Amino acid sequence: SVNFGAIQVVGTGNITVTVYADGALIAFPSFSGSGVKRLPDGFKARKWQLAVDTTGTVAEIHLARTMKALRNV
């Protein structure tokens, strides 16, 4: 099991990422273009799923345990 605490999106337009941990909805952060956001604490899961809705394009999505870890991406 892993606990992801941060998400980074690289893209254009309005982007919403719906995040599921072991089938449970845990977050739905929205971005205007590229950005980084924290995810809620306390969700260790084996299976992580993402659903993406955008008015533009998404080039990359990264999940990390910490915000600091995304600096190396």
Tab-separated table of N, CA, C and O in Angstrom:
chain	number	residue	atom	x	y	z
A	1	SER	N	0.836	-1.191	0.000
A	1	SER	CA	0.000	0.000	0.000
A	1	SER	C	0.875	1.246	0.000
A	1	SER	O	1.950	1.254	0.576
A	2	VAL	N	0.378	2.282	-0.621
A	2	VAL	CA	1.099	3.549	-0.675
A	2	VAL	C	0.122	4.698	-0.433
A	2	VAL	O	-1.068	4.583	-0.731
A	3	ASN	N	0.636	5.784	0.135
A	3	ASN	CA	-0.168	6.977	0.377
A	3	ASN	C	0.387	8.105	-0.479
A	3	ASN	O	1.477	8.604	-0.211
A	4	PHE	N	-0.319	8.493	-1.532
A	4	PHE	CA	0.090	9.620	-2.354
A	4	PHE	C	-0.441	10.896	-1.711
A	4	PHE	O	-1.621	10.999	-1.408
A	5	GLY	N	0.441	11.886	-1.541
A	5	GLY	CA	0.054	13.122	-0.895
A	5	GLY	C	0.061	14.330	-1.805
A	5	GLY	O	-0.266	15.433	-1.381
A	6	ALA	N	0.460	14.117	-3.087
A	6	ALA	CA	0.547	15.261	-4.000
A	6	ALA	C	0.297	14.804	-5.435
A	6	ALA	O	0.567	13.655	-5.793
A	7	ILE	N	-0.219	15.738	-6.236
A	7	ILE	CA	-0.468	15.473	-7.651
A	7	ILE	C	0.048	16.651	-8.470
A	7	ILE	O	-0.108	17.807	-8.072
A	8	GLN	N	0.677	16.335	-9.589
A	8	GLN	CA	1.154	17.354	-10.531
A	8	GLN	C	0.553	17.066	-11.894
A	8	GLN	O	0.552	15.920	-12.348
A	9	VAL	N	0.040	18.122	-12.529
A	9	VAL	CA	-0.538	18.010	-13.865
A	9	VAL	C	0.225	18.936	-14.799
A	9	VAL	O	0.506	20.082	-14.444
A	10	VAL	N	0.575	18.428	-15.970
A	10	VAL	CA	1.201	19.242	-17.009
A	10	VAL	C	0.235	19.252	-18.187
A	10	VAL	O	-0.049	18.200	-18.774
A	11	GLY	N	-0.302	20.423	-18.496
A	11	GLY	CA	-1.273	20.499	-19.582
A	11	GLY	C	-1.771	21.906	-19.803
A	11	GLY	O	-1.231	22.871	-19.254
A	12	THR	N	-2.823	22.010	-20.616
A	12	THR	CA	-3.417	23.296	-20.937
A	12	THR	C	-4.925	23.229	-20.701
A	12	THR	O	-5.510	22.149	-20.657
A	13	GLY	N	-5.534	24.404	-20.560
A	13	GLY	CA	-6.977	24.456	-20.375
A	13	GLY	C	-7.372	24.172	-18.944
A	13	GLY	O	-6.546	24.100	-18.036
A	14	ASN	N	-8.661	24.001	-18.736
A	14	ASN	CA	-9.181	23.640	-17.416
A	14	ASN	C	-9.109	22.127	-17.274
A	14	ASN	O	-9.599	21.397	-18.138
A	15	ILE	N	-8.505	21.668	-16.182
A	15	ILE	CA	-8.274	20.234	-15.973
A	15	ILE	C	-8.805	19.851	-14.595
A	15	ILE	O	-8.463	20.482	-13.601
A	16	THR	N	-9.638	18.821	-14.540
A	16	THR	CA	-10.085	18.244	-13.279
A	16	THR	C	-9.676	16.778	-13.262
A	16	THR	O	-9.943	16.049	-14.219
A	17	VAL	N	-9.022	16.379	-12.177
A	17	VAL	CA	-8.599	14.988	-12.022
A	17	VAL	C	-9.365	14.405	-10.845
A	17	VAL	O	-9.281	14.916	-9.730
A	18	THR	N	-10.124	13.367	-11.086
A	18	THR	CA	-10.831	12.674	-10.011
A	18	THR	C	-9.936	11.529	-9.556
A	18	THR	O	-9.511	10.714	-10.371
A	19	VAL	N	-9.637	11.496	-8.245
A	19	VAL	CA	-8.677	10.544	-7.694
A	19	VAL	C	-9.408	9.536	-6.818
A	19	VAL	O	-10.133	9.915	-5.896
A	20	TYR	N	-9.181	8.252	-7.097
A	20	TYR	CA	-9.774	7.152	-6.323
A	20	TYR	C	-8.668	6.322	-5.694
A	20	TYR	O	-7.652	6.047	-6.330
A	21	ALA	N	-8.872	5.924	-4.436
A	21	ALA	CA	-7.953	5.031	-3.728
A	21	ALA	C	-8.730	3.783	-3.346
A	21	ALA	O	-9.696	3.859	-2.583
A	22	ASP	N	-8.327	2.657	-3.897
A	22	ASP	CA	-9.041	1.378	-3.680
A	22	ASP	C	-10.541	1.527	-3.931
A	22	ASP	O	-11.375	1.035	-3.182
A	23	GLY	N	-10.884	2.271	-4.975
A	23	GLY	CA	-12.271	2.423	-5.389
A	23	GLY	C	-13.040	3.541	-4.712
A	23	GLY	O	-14.163	3.841	-5.105
A	24	ALA	N	-12.457	4.169	-3.679
A	24	ALA	CA	-13.144	5.245	-2.966
A	24	ALA	C	-12.676	6.609	-3.492
A	24	ALA	O	-11.474	6.843	-3.633
A	25	LEU	N	-13.624	7.494	-3.760
A	25	LEU	CA	-13.299	8.852	-4.192
A	25	LEU	C	-12.628	9.594	-3.046
A	25	LEU	O	-13.171	9.664	-1.940
A	26	ILE	N	-11.410	10.136	-3.303
A	26	ILE	CA	-10.732	10.874	-2.231
A	26	ILE	C	-10.511	12.342	-2.560
A	26	ILE	O	-10.340	13.152	-1.664
A	27	ALA	N	-10.476	12.697	-3.855
A	27	ALA	CA	-10.228	14.095	-4.212
A	27	ALA	C	-10.591	14.335	-5.669
A	27	ALA	O	-10.634	13.400	-6.472
A	28	PHE	N	-10.843	15.616	-5.991
A	28	PHE	CA	-11.070	15.998	-7.383
A	28	PHE	C	-10.479	17.391	-7.612
A	28	PHE	O	-11.194	18.364	-7.828
A	29	PRO	N	-9.126	17.472	-7.546
A	29	PRO	CA	-8.482	18.774	-7.736
A	29	PRO	C	-8.671	19.313	-9.147
A	29	PRO	O	-8.695	18.557	-10.117
A	30	SER	N	-8.809	20.648	-9.233
A	30	SER	CA	-8.952	21.317	-10.525
A	30	SER	C	-7.756	22.229	-10.761
A	30	SER	O	-7.218	22.825	-9.828
A	31	PHE	N	-7.354	22.331	-12.014
A	31	PHE	CA	-6.204	23.128	-12.409
A	31	PHE	C	-6.581	24.002	-13.599
A	31	PHE	O	-7.388	23.600	-14.430
A	32	SER	N	-5.968	25.164	-13.684
A	32	SER	CA	-6.032	26.002	-14.890
A	32	SER	C	-4.664	25.891	-15.530
A	32	SER	O	-3.742	26.623	-15.168
A	33	GLY	N	-4.507	24.930	-16.403
A	33	GLY	CA	-3.190	24.629	-16.964
A	33	GLY	C	-2.395	23.776	-15.994
A	33	GLY	O	-2.948	23.080	-15.146
A	34	SER	N	-1.079	23.839	-16.110
A	34	SER	CA	-0.202	23.020	-15.277
A	34	SER	C	-0.234	23.478	-13.825
A	34	SER	O	-0.437	24.654	-13.539
A	35	GLY	N	-0.007	22.526	-12.895
A	35	GLY	CA	0.033	22.884	-11.488
A	35	GLY	C	0.297	21.705	-10.587
A	35	GLY	O	0.359	20.555	-11.033
A	36	VAL	N	0.472	22.002	-9.308
A	36	VAL	CA	0.720	21.003	-8.268
A	36	VAL	C	-0.243	21.268	-7.125
A	36	VAL	O	-0.461	22.414	-6.744
A	37	LYS	N	-0.821	20.205	-6.563
A	37	LYS	CA	-1.731	20.339	-5.417
A	37	LYS	C	-1.515	19.181	-4.451
A	37	LYS	O	-1.099	18.095	-4.840
A	38	ARG	N	-1.851	19.455	-3.192
A	38	ARG	CA	-1.815	18.399	-2.173
A	38	ARG	C	-3.066	17.529	-2.289
A	38	ARG	O	-4.135	18.009	-2.636
A	39	LEU	N	-2.900	16.256	-1.933
A	39	LEU	CA	-4.032	15.335	-1.816
A	39	LEU	C	-4.297	15.116	-0.329
A	39	LEU	O	-3.388	15.270	0.493
A	40	PRO	N	-5.508	14.756	0.057
A	40	PRO	CA	-5.813	14.559	1.475
A	40	PRO	C	-4.987	13.427	2.095
A	40	PRO	O	-4.669	12.443	1.417
A	41	ASP	N	-4.649	13.581	3.362
A	41	ASP	CA	-3.876	12.571	4.102
A	41	ASP	C	-4.747	11.380	4.493
A	41	ASP	O	-5.969	11.481	4.540
A	42	GLY	N	-4.075	10.279	4.805
A	42	GLY	CA	-4.750	9.138	5.409
A	42	GLY	C	-5.348	8.134	4.453
A	42	GLY	O	-6.210	7.359	4.847
A	43	PHE	N	-4.901	8.119	3.202
A	43	PHE	CA	-5.462	7.170	2.237
A	43	PHE	C	-4.377	6.258	1.694
A	43	PHE	O	-3.812	6.506	0.637
A	44	LYS	N	-4.041	5.219	2.439
A	44	LYS	CA	-3.133	4.202	1.922
A	44	LYS	C	-3.949	3.250	1.063
A	44	LYS	O	-5.016	2.810	1.472
A	45	ALA	N	-3.450	2.979	-0.125
A	45	ALA	CA	-4.210	2.108	-1.022
A	45	ALA	C	-3.262	1.298	-1.900
A	45	ALA	O	-2.129	1.696	-2.148
A	46	ARG	N	-3.757	0.186	-2.366
A	46	ARG	CA	-3.012	-0.636	-3.320
A	46	ARG	C	-3.328	-0.239	-4.750
A	46	ARG	O	-2.506	-0.327	-5.632
A	47	LYS	N	-4.571	0.192	-4.982
A	47	LYS	CA	-5.019	0.524	-6.340
A	47	LYS	C	-5.442	1.983	-6.398
A	47	LYS	O	-6.356	2.403	-5.680
A	48	TRP	N	-4.757	2.741	-7.249
A	48	TRP	CA	-5.077	4.155	-7.457
A	48	TRP	C	-5.595	4.331	-8.865
A	48	TRP	O	-5.041	3.777	-9.808
A	49	GLN	N	-6.674	5.100	-9.021
A	49	GLN	CA	-7.256	5.353	-10.335
A	49	GLN	C	-7.482	6.855	-10.495
A	49	GLN	O	-7.812	7.545	-9.533
A	50	LEU	N	-7.305	7.315	-11.731
A	50	LEU	CA	-7.510	8.721	-12.055
A	50	LEU	C	-8.469	8.823	-13.227
A	50	LEU	O	-8.366	8.056	-14.183
A	51	ALA	N	-9.389	9.775	-13.152
A	51	ALA	CA	-10.263	10.108	-14.271
A	51	ALA	C	-9.995	11.579	-14.588
A	51	ALA	O	-9.986	12.414	-13.692
A	52	VAL	N	-9.749	11.878	-15.861
A	52	VAL	CA	-9.352	13.226	-16.261
A	52	VAL	C	-10.416	13.841	-17.166
A	52	VAL	O	-10.864	13.220	-18.123
A	53	ASP	N	-10.785	15.089	-16.832
A	53	ASP	CA	-11.710	15.861	-17.655
A	53	ASP	C	-11.017	17.177	-17.963
A	53	ASP	O	-10.538	17.860	-17.053
A	54	THR	N	-10.919	17.534	-19.258
A	54	THR	CA	-10.195	18.746	-19.620
A	54	THR	C	-10.803	19.429	-20.836
A	54	THR	O	-11.430	18.775	-21.672
A	55	THR	N	-10.597	20.743	-20.897
A	55	THR	CA	-10.992	21.506	-22.075
A	55	THR	C	-9.794	21.689	-23.003
A	55	THR	O	-9.935	22.246	-24.080
A	56	GLY	N	-8.633	21.244	-22.571
A	56	GLY	CA	-7.400	21.377	-23.357
A	56	GLY	C	-6.736	20.028	-23.552
A	56	GLY	O	-7.399	19.057	-23.909
A	57	THR	N	-5.446	19.988	-23.273
A	57	THR	CA	-4.696	18.736	-23.391
A	57	THR	C	-3.923	18.473	-22.105
A	57	THR	O	-3.538	19.405	-21.391
A	58	VAL	N	-3.710	17.202	-21.811
A	58	VAL	CA	-2.905	16.797	-20.666
A	58	VAL	C	-1.723	15.998	-21.199
A	58	VAL	O	-1.897	14.986	-21.884
A	59	ALA	N	-0.507	16.470	-20.903
A	59	ALA	CA	0.705	15.793	-21.356
A	59	ALA	C	1.201	14.792	-20.314
A	59	ALA	O	1.663	13.705	-20.671
A	60	GLU	N	1.097	15.151	-19.033
A	60	GLU	CA	1.613	14.292	-17.964
A	60	GLU	C	0.811	14.493	-16.687
A	60	GLU	O	0.315	15.583	-16.417
A	61	ILE	N	0.730	13.418	-15.892
A	61	ILE	CA	0.203	13.485	-14.530
A	61	ILE	C	1.151	12.680	-13.660
A	61	ILE	O	1.510	11.549	-14.008
A	62	HIS	N	1.560	13.276	-12.544
A	62	HIS	CA	2.464	12.595	-11.615
A	62	HIS	C	1.836	12.561	-10.234
A	62	HIS	O	1.289	13.571	-9.779
A	63	LEU	N	1.925	11.415	-9.568
A	63	LEU	CA	1.535	11.287	-8.171
A	63	LEU	C	2.802	11.058	-7.367
A	63	LEU	O	3.721	10.368	-7.823
A	64	ALA	N	2.868	11.627	-6.170
A	64	ALA	CA	4.034	11.454	-5.306
A	64	ALA	C	3.585	11.402	-3.858
A	64	ALA	O	2.490	11.864	-3.515
A	65	ARG	N	4.440	10.865	-3.019
A	65	ARG	CA	4.119	10.799	-1.592
A	65	ARG	C	4.138	12.176	-0.949
A	65	ARG	O	3.400	12.442	-0.013
A	66	THR	N	5.035	13.058	-1.443
A	66	THR	CA	5.168	14.399	-0.868
A	66	THR	C	5.251	15.444	-1.980
A	66	THR	O	5.597	15.129	-3.123
A	67	MET	N	4.984	16.691	-1.621
A	67	MET	CA	5.134	17.806	-2.566
A	67	MET	C	6.608	17.922	-2.973
A	67	MET	O	6.916	18.189	-4.125
A	68	LYS	N	7.500	17.721	-2.027
A	68	LYS	CA	8.945	17.827	-2.285
A	68	LYS	C	9.379	16.839	-3.356
A	68	LYS	O	10.216	17.156	-4.212
A	69	ALA	N	8.808	15.655	-3.352
A	69	ALA	CA	9.187	14.635	-4.346
A	69	ALA	C	8.858	15.069	-5.763
A	69	ALA	O	9.514	14.637	-6.716
A	70	LEU	N	7.869	15.923	-5.940
A	70	LEU	CA	7.496	16.380	-7.278
A	70	LEU	C	8.490	17.390	-7.848
A	70	LEU	O	8.509	17.630	-9.039
A	71	ARG	N	9.320	17.965	-7.005
A	71	ARG	CA	10.347	18.905	-7.493
A	71	ARG	C	11.372	18.202	-8.365
A	71	ARG	O	12.035	18.819	-9.176
A	72	ASN	N	11.523	16.898	-8.187
A	72	ASN	CA	12.512	16.135	-8.956
A	72	ASN	C	11.958	15.599	-10.267
A	72	ASN	O	12.647	14.916	-11.003
A	73	VAL	N	10.686	15.895	-10.552
A	73	VAL	CA	10.054	15.376	-11.781
A	73	VAL	C	10.304	16.325	-12.918
A	73	VAL	O	10.270	17.507	-12.807
